[in-house]
Amino acid sequence: MSDIVQTESIQPQPAKFNPKGYAKRVFKKFTTKEGIIGSYSYAALFTPEIPFMKKKDVYQPFFPLHGDMPLLLGAILGLQHSLAMLAGVITPPLIISSTAKFDTEMTQYLVSSSLIVSGLLSLVQMTRIKVPYTKYYIGTGLISVVGTSFATITIITGAIPQMYKNGKCPTDADGNSLACPDGYGAILGTSAICSLLEIAMSFIPAKVLQRVFPPLVTGPVVLLIGAHLIETGLKNWGGGSNCFGKSETTGYYSVCPNVGAPKAAIWGSAQYIGLGFSVFVTIVFCERFGAPIMKSCAVIIGLLVGCIIAAACGYFSHSGIDAAPAVSFIWVHTFKLTIYGPVVLPMLAVYVVCAMEAIGDITATCDVSRLPVEGEEYDSRIQGGLLADGLNGCIASLMTITPVTTFAQNNGVISITKCANKKVGYWNCFFLIVMGIFSKFAAALVSIPYPVLGGMTTFLFTSVAVSGISIIATLNPITRRDRFILTCSLLYGFGSTLIPTWFSYFFTYEGDNNGLKGFLDAIVLVMETGFAIAGFLGLIMNLIIPGEKGEGEVVESEMDVVSSNEGYSKGMEVEEHQQSYK
């Protein structure tokens, strides 16, 4: 596909408010072709790359941050942004609900609320509010969208099973796990308190943070978050994480989704693997031949194709959609907020990771928006973005959703469409909120068969791991010291990810001291959370292992090499002569 011509553009600043001029601009916006449609090439946005056909070069104008934006184009690109982040927003509540044994109604609520909260808190990040009587801001003022963080999934999948063991989550008479809303409330309460760390970090200069938490520390953390999540994705791909495991009597894997369900089969059956594979193939096809708008939404298109195939083959159940209410909103269901001590340290690590990811994402957004990536304005956007990220984490917890963080995939949309206009970001927020309010949409997402969902989430989680690799790759070249620190942190990180119960039997205390039990549970949870132990160990190693000294001067010219070789030959001749004399 031919590259679209890029042109540099000067960022216009927002003008002072003039009521008469504003009314005139609004009238023109809704009554003229230029205001509604503009001169954008919509065909280039929707035309796929057809094999053996040459695509024409198309000039696309660049829409700066505060420039004018046609209504139709703003709505289309805003929808594109919302679709690009949709899969990432809905995945955490779906997996968390499965871990906490929530019923269909509660799962639908969490998916709806996640969409609404992402839309509302993206408004906070994009609006950029100045804190009165200070030099600080809240928000970046860019198209910096936020969504539920994947990092919390690894904590919850480790903490909730621990809560079932220590009695914080209920079980029935036969020992089967029941729904655990109090455990989820404890995660939310702990998250709200731990968000104070990122809020405090926002007042530290970004350069200082990058020195304390370099890629050597954050790269392995992001890599291990993705590596742990891939396991959950593959279990769902095979039929479902809840039915993964062999039967002690038959020796076969469990029946998915359950015995008697339509199209039930053994975990890992060919039809389940095929459903997930259809999602993967569609994503690859969109990336290779898709139009620009398809490439940025490839994951959600793959999910849609997988759903169509599953529906045609009879894997869908519409009972949940029929039972879902017409509309929903946050606080329809609430949870008792408490603090669960063992989660504090891993949750603090999550907020450090969120802060480092936010710095990288805001820098990338500034770059594709053709704004400075250094200087006072850039530093101000980093400070405002981190402060909004921390505040959003606290607000999201109070809105019954796990912490949110700045998303990166929307930078690709800005780059492809050449549109960094903030009005598009507001359209994106509008679509996310509407999707969340109409709970039938959330119910349809919840009813997606696990193999289809697994095909999509495995791709997303692997991209998280690749992001960690790309962060580590910025260490160029990787020195001996870097290799040593990476080995130390990844040793425990990969070990606890591959063998998650390796530390479960280290402590043998069974007394009545609940405080001591909670302290020991905290140590176990950190040691069995791969990214947490890797992050803490990498931070300590980076501080105590000294930097390497110079490795010697490099010979710069051929004459130096020749002189060096001649000197070496003469030395050998003298040594041979002395040996023969002896």
Coordinates of C-alpha atoms in Angstrom, one line a residue:
M1 CA 0.0 0.0 0.0
S2 CA 1.4 3.4 -0.9
D3 CA 2.3 5.7 1.8
I4 CA -0.1 8.7 2.3
V5 CA 1.6 12.0 1.9
Q6 CA 2.2 13.7 5.3
T7 CA 2.3 17.5 5.7
E8 CA 3.6 19.4 8.7
S9 CA 1.0 21.5 10.4
I10 CA 1.2 24.3 12.9
Q11 CA -1.0 23.6 16.0
P12 CA -3.5 26.4 16.3
Q13 CA -4.3 27.5 19.9
P14 CA -7.9 27.6 21.2
A15 CA -9.3 31.1 20.7
K16 CA -11.1 33.1 23.4
F17 CA -14.8 32.5 23.6
N18 CA -16.9 34.9 21.6
P19 CA -20.7 34.3 21.8
K20 CA -21.6 35.8 18.4
G21 CA -18.7 34.2 16.6
Y22 CA -19.5 30.8 18.3
A23 CA -23.2 30.9 17.2
K24 CA -22.1 31.7 13.6
R25 CA -19.6 28.8 13.6
V26 CA -22.2 26.4 14.9
F27 CA -24.7 27.5 12.2
K28 CA -22.1 27.1 9.5
K29 CA -21.1 23.7 10.9
F30 CA -24.6 22.2 10.6
T31 CA -25.7 23.9 7.4
T32 CA -22.7 23.6 5.0
K33 CA -21.0 20.8 3.2
E34 CA -17.6 21.8 4.5
G35 CA -18.9 21.8 8.1
I36 CA -20.6 18.4 7.8
I37 CA -18.5 16.4 5.4
G38 CA -15.3 18.4 4.7
S39 CA -12.7 17.5 2.1
Y40 CA -11.4 14.3 3.7
S41 CA -11.0 11.3 1.4
Y42 CA -13.5 8.8 2.9
A43 CA -12.8 6.3 0.1
A44 CA -9.2 6.0 1.2
L45 CA -10.3 5.3 4.8
F46 CA -12.6 2.4 3.8
T47 CA -10.9 1.0 0.7
P48 CA -9.1 -2.3 1.4
E49 CA -5.9 -3.3 -0.3
I50 CA -6.9 -5.6 -3.1
P51 CA -4.2 -8.1 -4.3
F52 CA -2.6 -7.3 -7.7
M53 CA -4.2 -3.8 -7.7
K54 CA -2.2 -0.7 -7.2
K55 CA -3.6 1.7 -4.7
K56 CA -3.5 5.4 -5.7
D57 CA -1.6 7.9 -3.6
V58 CA -4.1 10.0 -1.7
Y59 CA -3.5 13.3 0.0
Q60 CA -5.0 13.4 3.5
P61 CA -5.0 16.6 5.5
F62 CA -3.8 16.6 9.0
F63 CA -6.3 17.7 11.6
P64 CA -4.4 19.3 14.5
L65 CA -5.4 19.2 18.2
H66 CA -7.5 22.4 18.2
G67 CA -8.3 22.7 14.5
D68 CA -11.7 22.5 12.8
M69 CA -13.3 19.1 12.3
P70 CA -16.2 18.1 10.0
L71 CA -19.1 16.5 11.9
L72 CA -19.4 13.3 9.9
L73 CA -15.6 12.7 9.9
G74 CA -15.5 13.4 13.7
A75 CA -18.2 10.8 14.3
I76 CA -16.7 8.2 12.1
L77 CA -13.2 8.5 13.5
G78 CA -14.6 8.7 17.1
L79 CA -16.4 5.4 16.4
Q80 CA -13.1 4.0 15.0
H81 CA -11.3 4.9 18.3
S82 CA -14.0 3.3 20.4
L83 CA -14.0 0.1 18.4
A84 CA -10.1 0.0 18.5
M85 CA -10.3 0.0 22.3
L86 CA -13.5 -2.0 22.8
A87 CA -11.9 -5.4 23.1
G88 CA -9.4 -4.1 25.7
V89 CA -12.1 -2.5 27.8
I90 CA -14.5 -5.5 28.0
T91 CA -11.8 -8.2 28.5
P92 CA -10.9 -7.5 32.2
P93 CA -14.5 -7.5 33.6
L94 CA -15.2 -10.7 31.7
I95 CA -12.2 -12.6 33.2
I96 CA -12.6 -11.0 36.6
S97 CA -16.3 -12.1 36.8
S98 CA -15.3 -15.6 35.9
T99 CA -12.7 -15.7 38.7
A100 CA -15.1 -14.2 41.3
K101 CA -17.9 -16.7 40.2
F102 CA -20.3 -13.8 39.4
D103 CA -23.6 -14.7 37.6
T104 CA -24.6 -13.4 34.2
E105 CA -26.4 -10.4 35.5
M106 CA -23.4 -9.2 37.5
T107 CA -21.1 -9.8 34.6
Q108 CA -23.3 -7.8 32.3
Y109 CA -23.3 -5.0 34.8
L110 CA -19.5 -4.9 35.1
V111 CA -19.1 -4.9 31.3
S112 CA -21.6 -2.0 30.9
S113 CA -20.0 -0.1 33.8
S114 CA -16.5 -0.6 32.3
L115 CA -17.6 1.0 29.1
I116 CA -19.3 3.9 30.8
V117 CA -16.4 4.5 33.2
S118 CA -13.9 4.4 30.4
G119 CA -15.9 7.0 28.5
L120 CA -16.3 9.3 31.5
L121 CA -12.7 9.1 32.7
S122 CA -11.4 9.6 29.2
L123 CA -13.1 12.9 29.3
V124 CA -11.1 13.8 32.4
Q125 CA -7.8 12.8 30.7
M126 CA -8.6 14.7 27.5
T127 CA -10.1 17.9 28.9
R128 CA -6.9 19.1 30.8
I129 CA -8.0 21.1 33.8
K130 CA -5.7 23.5 35.6
V131 CA -5.5 23.1 39.3
P132 CA -6.4 26.5 40.8
Y133 CA -3.5 28.6 42.3
T134 CA -0.9 26.1 41.1
K135 CA 1.2 25.3 38.0
Y136 CA -0.2 21.8 37.8
Y137 CA -2.8 20.3 35.5
I138 CA -5.2 17.3 35.5
G139 CA -5.2 15.6 32.1
T140 CA -3.0 15.7 29.0
G141 CA -5.4 17.7 26.7
L142 CA -4.7 15.1 24.0
I143 CA -6.6 12.1 22.6
S144 CA -5.5 10.1 25.6
V145 CA -8.2 7.5 26.2
V146 CA -8.3 5.3 29.2
G147 CA -9.6 1.7 29.8
T148 CA -9.5 -1.0 32.4
S149 CA -5.9 -2.2 33.1
F150 CA -4.9 -5.7 32.3
A151 CA -2.4 -5.7 35.2
T152 CA -5.2 -6.1 37.7
I153 CA -6.3 -9.4 36.2
T154 CA -3.1 -11.1 37.3
I155 CA -3.7 -9.8 40.9
I156 CA -7.3 -10.9 41.1
T157 CA -6.7 -14.3 39.6
G158 CA -4.2 -14.8 42.4
A159 CA -6.0 -13.0 45.3
I160 CA -9.5 -14.4 44.8
P161 CA -8.5 -18.1 45.1
Q162 CA -6.5 -17.1 48.2
M163 CA -9.7 -15.5 49.6
Y164 CA -11.6 -18.8 49.1
K165 CA -8.9 -20.6 51.0
N166 CA -8.8 -18.3 54.0
G167 CA -12.6 -18.0 54.3
K168 CA -13.1 -14.4 53.0
C169 CA -15.0 -15.8 50.0
P170 CA -17.9 -18.2 50.6
T171 CA -18.2 -21.9 49.6
D172 CA -21.2 -24.2 49.8
A173 CA -21.5 -27.4 51.9
D174 CA -19.7 -29.4 49.2
G175 CA -16.8 -27.0 49.1
N176 CA -17.8 -25.4 45.7
S177 CA -16.9 -21.7 45.3
L178 CA -19.8 -19.3 45.4
A179 CA -20.0 -15.7 44.2
C180 CA -17.6 -13.4 46.1
P181 CA -18.8 -9.8 45.9
D182 CA -17.0 -9.0 49.2
G183 CA -13.7 -10.2 47.7
Y184 CA -14.2 -7.9 44.7
G185 CA -15.1 -5.0 47.0
A186 CA -11.8 -5.6 48.9
I187 CA -9.9 -5.4 45.6
L188 CA -11.7 -2.1 44.8
G189 CA -11.1 -0.6 48.2
T190 CA -7.4 -1.5 48.2
S191 CA -7.1 -0.1 44.7
A192 CA -8.6 3.2 45.7
I193 CA -6.0 3.6 48.5
C194 CA -3.1 2.5 46.4
S195 CA -3.9 5.0 43.7
L196 CA -2.4 7.7 46.0
L197 CA 1.0 6.4 44.9
E198 CA 0.5 7.3 41.3
I199 CA -1.0 10.7 42.4
A200 CA 2.2 11.4 44.4
M201 CA 4.4 10.2 41.5
S202 CA 2.7 12.8 39.2
F203 CA 4.5 15.6 41.0
I204 CA 7.9 14.1 40.5
P205 CA 9.7 15.1 37.2
A206 CA 9.3 12.5 34.5
K207 CA 13.0 12.3 33.9
V208 CA 13.5 11.3 37.6
L209 CA 10.8 8.6 37.3
Q210 CA 12.5 7.2 34.2
R211 CA 15.8 7.0 36.0
V212 CA 14.3 5.2 39.0
F213 CA 12.1 2.9 36.8
P214 CA 14.1 2.4 33.6
P215 CA 13.1 0.0 30.9
L216 CA 15.4 -2.5 32.7
V217 CA 12.8 -2.6 35.4
T218 CA 9.5 -2.0 33.7
G219 CA 10.1 -4.1 30.6
P220 CA 10.2 -7.5 32.4
V221 CA 7.1 -6.4 34.4
V222 CA 5.0 -5.8 31.3
L223 CA 6.4 -8.9 29.6
L224 CA 5.3 -11.1 32.6
I225 CA 1.9 -9.5 32.8
G226 CA 1.3 -10.6 29.2
A227 CA 2.8 -14.0 29.8
H228 CA 0.6 -14.7 32.7
L229 CA -2.6 -13.5 30.9
I230 CA -1.8 -15.7 27.8
E231 CA -2.6 -18.8 30.0
T232 CA -6.1 -17.5 30.7
G233 CA -6.6 -16.7 27.0
L234 CA -5.6 -20.2 25.9
K235 CA -7.8 -21.9 28.5
N236 CA -10.8 -19.9 27.2
W237 CA -9.7 -20.7 23.6
G238 CA -10.0 -24.5 24.4
G239 CA -13.5 -24.1 25.8
G240 CA -13.3 -22.1 29.0
S241 CA -11.0 -21.5 32.0
N242 CA -13.6 -22.9 34.4
C243 CA -13.7 -26.3 32.7
F244 CA -9.9 -26.7 32.2
G245 CA -8.5 -29.7 34.0
K246 CA -8.6 -33.5 33.7
S247 CA -11.2 -35.7 35.4
E248 CA -9.8 -38.0 38.0
T249 CA -12.1 -40.8 37.0
T250 CA -12.0 -40.7 33.2
G251 CA -8.7 -39.1 32.7
Y252 CA -10.2 -36.7 30.1
Y253 CA -10.6 -32.9 30.3
S254 CA -13.9 -31.5 31.6
V255 CA -16.9 -30.9 29.4
C256 CA -17.3 -27.3 28.3
P257 CA -19.2 -25.1 29.0
N258 CA -21.1 -27.8 31.1
V259 CA -22.8 -31.1 30.8
G260 CA -26.1 -30.7 28.9
A261 CA -25.3 -27.3 27.4
P262 CA -25.8 -27.0 23.6
K263 CA -22.7 -28.0 21.7
A264 CA -21.0 -29.1 24.8
A265 CA -17.7 -30.9 24.3
I266 CA -14.4 -32.0 25.9
W267 CA -12.0 -29.1 26.6
G268 CA -9.7 -28.6 23.7
S269 CA -12.0 -30.2 21.1
A270 CA -11.3 -29.4 17.5
Q271 CA -14.5 -27.3 17.1
Y272 CA -13.4 -25.0 20.0
I273 CA -9.9 -24.6 18.7
G274 CA -11.4 -23.9 15.2
L275 CA -13.6 -21.2 16.5
G276 CA -10.7 -19.4 18.2
F277 CA -8.6 -19.9 15.1
S278 CA -11.2 -18.1 12.9
V279 CA -10.7 -15.0 15.1
F280 CA -6.9 -15.2 14.6
V281 CA -7.1 -15.7 10.9
T282 CA -9.5 -12.7 10.5
I283 CA -7.1 -10.5 12.4
V284 CA -4.3 -11.5 10.1
F285 CA -6.4 -11.0 7.0
C286 CA -7.5 -7.5 8.2
E287 CA -3.9 -6.5 8.8
R288 CA -2.7 -7.7 5.4
F289 CA -5.6 -6.6 3.1
G290 CA -7.8 -4.4 5.2
A291 CA -8.6 -0.8 4.7
P292 CA -7.0 1.7 7.2
I293 CA -10.1 1.7 9.4
M294 CA -10.2 -2.1 9.4
K295 CA -6.5 -2.4 10.5
S296 CA -7.1 -0.3 13.6
C297 CA -10.2 -2.3 14.5
A298 CA -8.8 -5.7 13.4
V299 CA -9.2 -7.3 16.8
I300 CA -12.9 -6.4 17.1
I301 CA -13.6 -7.4 13.5
G302 CA -12.0 -10.8 14.3
L303 CA -14.3 -11.1 17.3
L304 CA -17.3 -10.2 15.1
V305 CA -16.4 -12.8 12.5
G306 CA -15.9 -15.5 15.2
C307 CA -19.3 -14.6 16.7
I308 CA -21.0 -14.9 13.3
I309 CA -19.5 -18.4 12.8
A310 CA -20.4 -19.4 16.3
A311 CA -24.0 -18.2 15.9
A312 CA -24.4 -20.0 12.6
C313 CA -23.1 -23.3 14.2
G314 CA -25.5 -23.0 17.2
Y315 CA -23.0 -22.0 20.0
F316 CA -24.8 -18.8 21.0
S317 CA -27.5 -18.6 23.7
H318 CA -29.8 -15.6 23.6
S319 CA -31.3 -16.2 27.1
G320 CA -28.9 -13.7 28.7
I321 CA -29.7 -11.0 26.1
D322 CA -33.4 -11.5 26.6
A323 CA -33.2 -11.2 30.3
A324 CA -30.9 -8.2 30.3
P325 CA -32.5 -4.8 31.1
A326 CA -32.8 -2.2 28.4
V327 CA -30.4 0.3 30.1
S328 CA -27.9 0.2 32.8
F329 CA -25.6 2.6 34.6
I330 CA -22.9 2.7 37.3
W331 CA -23.9 1.9 40.9
V332 CA -26.8 -0.3 39.8
H333 CA -24.8 -2.9 41.8
T334 CA -22.5 -1.8 44.6
F335 CA -19.8 -3.6 46.6
K336 CA -18.6 -3.3 50.2
L337 CA -15.3 -1.5 50.1
T338 CA -12.6 -2.9 52.4
I339 CA -8.8 -3.2 52.3
Y340 CA -7.2 -6.6 51.8
G341 CA -3.7 -6.4 53.1
P342 CA -2.0 -9.1 50.9
V343 CA -3.0 -7.2 47.8
V344 CA -1.4 -3.9 48.8
L345 CA 2.2 -4.5 47.5
P346 CA 1.1 -6.1 44.2
M347 CA -1.4 -3.2 43.7
L348 CA 1.3 -0.6 44.3
A349 CA 3.3 -2.4 41.6
V350 CA 0.3 -2.1 39.3
Y351 CA 0.2 1.7 39.7
V352 CA 4.0 2.0 39.1
V353 CA 3.5 0.0 35.9
C354 CA 0.5 2.2 34.9
A355 CA 2.6 5.3 35.5
M356 CA 5.4 4.1 33.3
E357 CA 3.0 3.0 30.6
A358 CA 1.3 6.4 30.8
I359 CA 4.6 8.3 30.2
G360 CA 5.3 6.2 27.2
D361 CA 1.8 6.4 25.8
I362 CA 1.6 10.2 26.3
T363 CA 5.0 10.6 24.6
A364 CA 3.8 8.6 21.6
T365 CA 0.5 10.6 21.5
C366 CA 2.4 13.9 21.4
D367 CA 4.6 12.5 18.7
V368 CA 1.8 11.4 16.3
S369 CA -0.1 14.6 17.2
R370 CA 2.9 16.6 16.0
L371 CA 3.5 18.2 19.3
P372 CA 6.7 18.6 21.2
V373 CA 8.2 15.6 23.0
E374 CA 10.5 17.6 25.2
G375 CA 10.3 21.0 26.9
E376 CA 8.0 22.7 29.3
E377 CA 4.8 21.9 27.4
Y378 CA 5.6 18.2 27.2
D379 CA 6.6 18.0 30.8
S380 CA 3.3 19.6 31.8
R381 CA 1.3 17.1 29.7
I382 CA 3.2 14.2 31.4
Q383 CA 2.5 15.7 34.8
G384 CA -1.2 16.2 34.0
G385 CA -1.5 12.8 32.5
L386 CA 0.0 11.0 35.5
L387 CA -2.2 13.0 37.9
A388 CA -5.3 12.2 35.9
D389 CA -4.2 8.5 35.7
G390 CA -3.9 8.2 39.4
L391 CA -7.2 10.1 40.1
N392 CA -8.9 8.0 37.5
G393 CA -7.7 4.8 39.3
C394 CA -9.3 6.0 42.5
I395 CA -12.5 7.2 40.9
A396 CA -12.9 4.0 38.9
S397 CA -12.7 2.0 42.1
L398 CA -15.5 4.1 43.6
M399 CA -17.4 3.5 40.4
T400 CA -17.2 -0.3 41.0
I401 CA -14.5 -0.9 38.3
T402 CA -10.9 -1.9 38.7
P403 CA -8.2 0.7 37.9
V404 CA -8.0 2.2 34.5
T405 CA -4.9 3.3 32.6
T406 CA -4.0 5.1 29.4
F407 CA -4.4 3.0 26.3
A408 CA -1.8 2.9 23.6
Q409 CA -3.7 1.4 20.6
N410 CA -5.4 4.8 19.8
N411 CA -2.0 6.2 18.8
G412 CA -2.1 3.9 15.8
V413 CA -5.5 5.3 14.9
I414 CA -4.2 8.9 15.0
S415 CA -1.2 7.9 12.9
I416 CA -3.3 6.2 10.2
T417 CA -6.1 8.8 10.0
K418 CA -3.8 11.8 10.5
C419 CA -6.3 13.2 12.9
A420 CA -5.2 14.4 16.4
N421 CA -8.3 16.6 16.9
K422 CA -9.7 16.5 20.4
K423 CA -13.3 16.6 19.1
V424 CA -12.7 13.0 17.8
G425 CA -11.8 12.0 21.3
Y426 CA -15.0 13.4 22.6
W427 CA -16.9 11.5 20.0
N428 CA -15.1 8.4 21.2
C429 CA -16.2 9.0 24.8
F430 CA -19.8 9.5 23.6
F431 CA -19.9 6.1 21.8
L432 CA -18.3 4.3 24.8
I433 CA -20.9 5.7 27.2
V434 CA -23.8 4.9 24.8
M435 CA -22.5 1.3 24.4
G436 CA -22.4 1.0 28.2
I437 CA -25.8 2.5 28.9
F438 CA -27.6 0.2 26.5
S439 CA -27.0 -3.0 28.5
K440 CA -28.3 -5.3 25.7
F441 CA -25.0 -4.6 24.0
A442 CA -23.1 -5.7 27.1
A443 CA -25.3 -8.8 27.3
A444 CA -24.4 -9.7 23.8
L445 CA -20.7 -9.4 24.6
V446 CA -21.2 -11.5 27.8
S447 CA -22.9 -14.3 25.7
I448 CA -19.9 -14.7 23.4
P449 CA -18.7 -18.3 23.5
Y450 CA -15.4 -18.8 25.4
P451 CA -13.5 -20.2 22.4
V452 CA -14.2 -17.0 20.4
L453 CA -13.4 -14.8 23.3
G454 CA -10.2 -16.8 23.9
G455 CA -9.0 -16.4 20.3
M456 CA -9.4 -12.6 20.7
T457 CA -8.0 -12.2 24.3
T458 CA -5.0 -14.5 23.5
F459 CA -4.0 -12.1 20.7
L460 CA -4.4 -9.1 23.0
F461 CA -2.5 -10.6 25.8
T462 CA 0.4 -11.6 23.6
S463 CA 0.6 -8.0 22.3
V464 CA 1.1 -7.0 25.9
A465 CA 4.0 -9.4 26.2
V466 CA 5.4 -8.1 23.0
S467 CA 5.2 -4.5 24.4
G468 CA 7.3 -5.7 27.3
I469 CA 9.9 -7.1 24.8
S470 CA 9.9 -3.8 22.9
I471 CA 10.6 -1.9 26.1
I472 CA 13.5 -4.2 26.9
A473 CA 14.7 -3.7 23.4
T474 CA 15.2 0.0 24.0
L475 CA 18.3 -1.1 26.0
N476 CA 20.6 -0.9 23.1
P477 CA 23.1 -2.4 23.5
I478 CA 22.2 -4.7 26.4
T479 CA 25.3 -4.7 28.6
R480 CA 26.5 -7.5 30.9
R481 CA 25.0 -5.7 33.8
D482 CA 21.6 -5.5 32.0
R483 CA 21.7 -9.2 31.3
F484 CA 22.5 -10.0 34.9
I485 CA 19.7 -7.9 36.3
L486 CA 17.2 -9.2 33.7
T487 CA 18.2 -12.8 34.6
C488 CA 17.7 -12.2 38.3
S489 CA 14.3 -10.6 37.9
L490 CA 13.0 -13.0 35.2
L491 CA 14.2 -16.0 37.2
Y492 CA 11.5 -15.5 39.8
G493 CA 9.1 -13.8 37.4
F494 CA 8.9 -16.7 34.9
G495 CA 9.2 -19.2 37.7
S496 CA 6.1 -18.0 39.6
T497 CA 4.2 -17.5 36.3
L498 CA 4.9 -21.1 35.2
I499 CA 4.5 -22.7 38.7
P500 CA 2.0 -20.3 40.4
T501 CA 1.8 -22.4 43.6
W502 CA 5.5 -22.8 44.2
F503 CA 5.5 -20.7 47.4
S504 CA 2.1 -21.8 48.8
Y505 CA 3.6 -24.3 51.3
F506 CA 6.5 -22.2 52.5
F507 CA 4.8 -21.0 55.6
T508 CA 3.2 -23.6 57.9
Y509 CA 1.5 -21.3 60.5
E510 CA -2.0 -22.4 61.4
G511 CA -2.6 -20.4 64.6
D512 CA -5.3 -17.9 65.5
N513 CA -3.3 -14.7 64.9
N514 CA -5.2 -13.2 62.0
G515 CA -2.8 -10.3 61.6
L516 CA 0.1 -12.7 61.2
K517 CA -1.9 -14.8 58.7
G518 CA -2.6 -11.7 56.6
F519 CA 1.1 -10.8 56.6
L520 CA 2.1 -14.2 55.5
D521 CA -0.6 -14.3 52.8
A522 CA 0.8 -11.0 51.5
I523 CA 4.3 -12.4 51.2
V524 CA 2.9 -15.5 49.4
L525 CA 0.8 -13.4 47.0
V526 CA 3.8 -11.2 46.1
M527 CA 6.0 -14.3 45.6
E528 CA 3.4 -16.0 43.4
T529 CA 2.6 -12.9 41.3
G530 CA 5.3 -13.0 38.6
F531 CA 5.3 -9.3 37.6
A532 CA 5.3 -8.1 41.2
I533 CA 8.3 -10.1 42.3
A534 CA 10.2 -9.3 39.1
G535 CA 9.4 -5.6 39.5
F536 CA 10.6 -5.4 43.1
L537 CA 13.7 -7.5 42.4
G538 CA 14.6 -5.5 39.3
L539 CA 14.2 -2.2 41.1
I540 CA 16.5 -3.4 44.0
M541 CA 19.1 -4.9 41.6
N542 CA 19.2 -1.8 39.5
L543 CA 20.0 0.2 42.6
I544 CA 22.7 -2.0 44.1
I545 CA 24.5 -3.4 41.0
P546 CA 27.1 -0.9 40.0
G547 CA 27.4 0.3 36.4
E548 CA 30.2 -1.1 34.2
K549 CA 33.4 0.7 33.5
G550 CA 34.7 1.4 30.1
E551 CA 35.6 -1.5 27.9
G552 CA 38.7 0.0 26.3
E553 CA 39.4 2.1 23.3
V554 CA 38.5 1.0 19.8
V555 CA 41.1 1.0 17.0
E556 CA 39.9 3.7 14.6
S557 CA 42.0 3.3 11.4
E558 CA 43.5 0.6 9.3
M559 CA 47.0 2.0 9.9
D560 CA 46.5 1.5 13.6
V561 CA 45.5 -2.1 12.9
V562 CA 48.6 -2.6 10.7
S563 CA 50.9 -1.1 13.2
S564 CA 49.4 -3.2 15.9
N565 CA 49.8 -6.4 13.8
E566 CA 53.4 -5.5 12.9
G567 CA 54.3 -4.9 16.5
Y568 CA 52.8 -8.2 17.5
S569 CA 54.8 -10.0 14.7
K570 CA 58.1 -8.4 15.7
G571 CA 57.5 -9.4 19.3
M572 CA 56.9 -13.0 18.2
E573 CA 60.2 -13.0 16.2
V574 CA 62.2 -11.7 19.2
E575 CA 60.7 -14.4 21.4
E576 CA 61.5 -17.1 18.9
H577 CA 65.1 -15.9 18.5
Q578 CA 65.5 -16.0 22.3
Q579 CA 64.1 -19.5 22.5
S580 CA 66.5 -20.7 19.8
Y581 CA 69.5 -19.0 21.5
K582 CA 68.6 -20.9 24.7

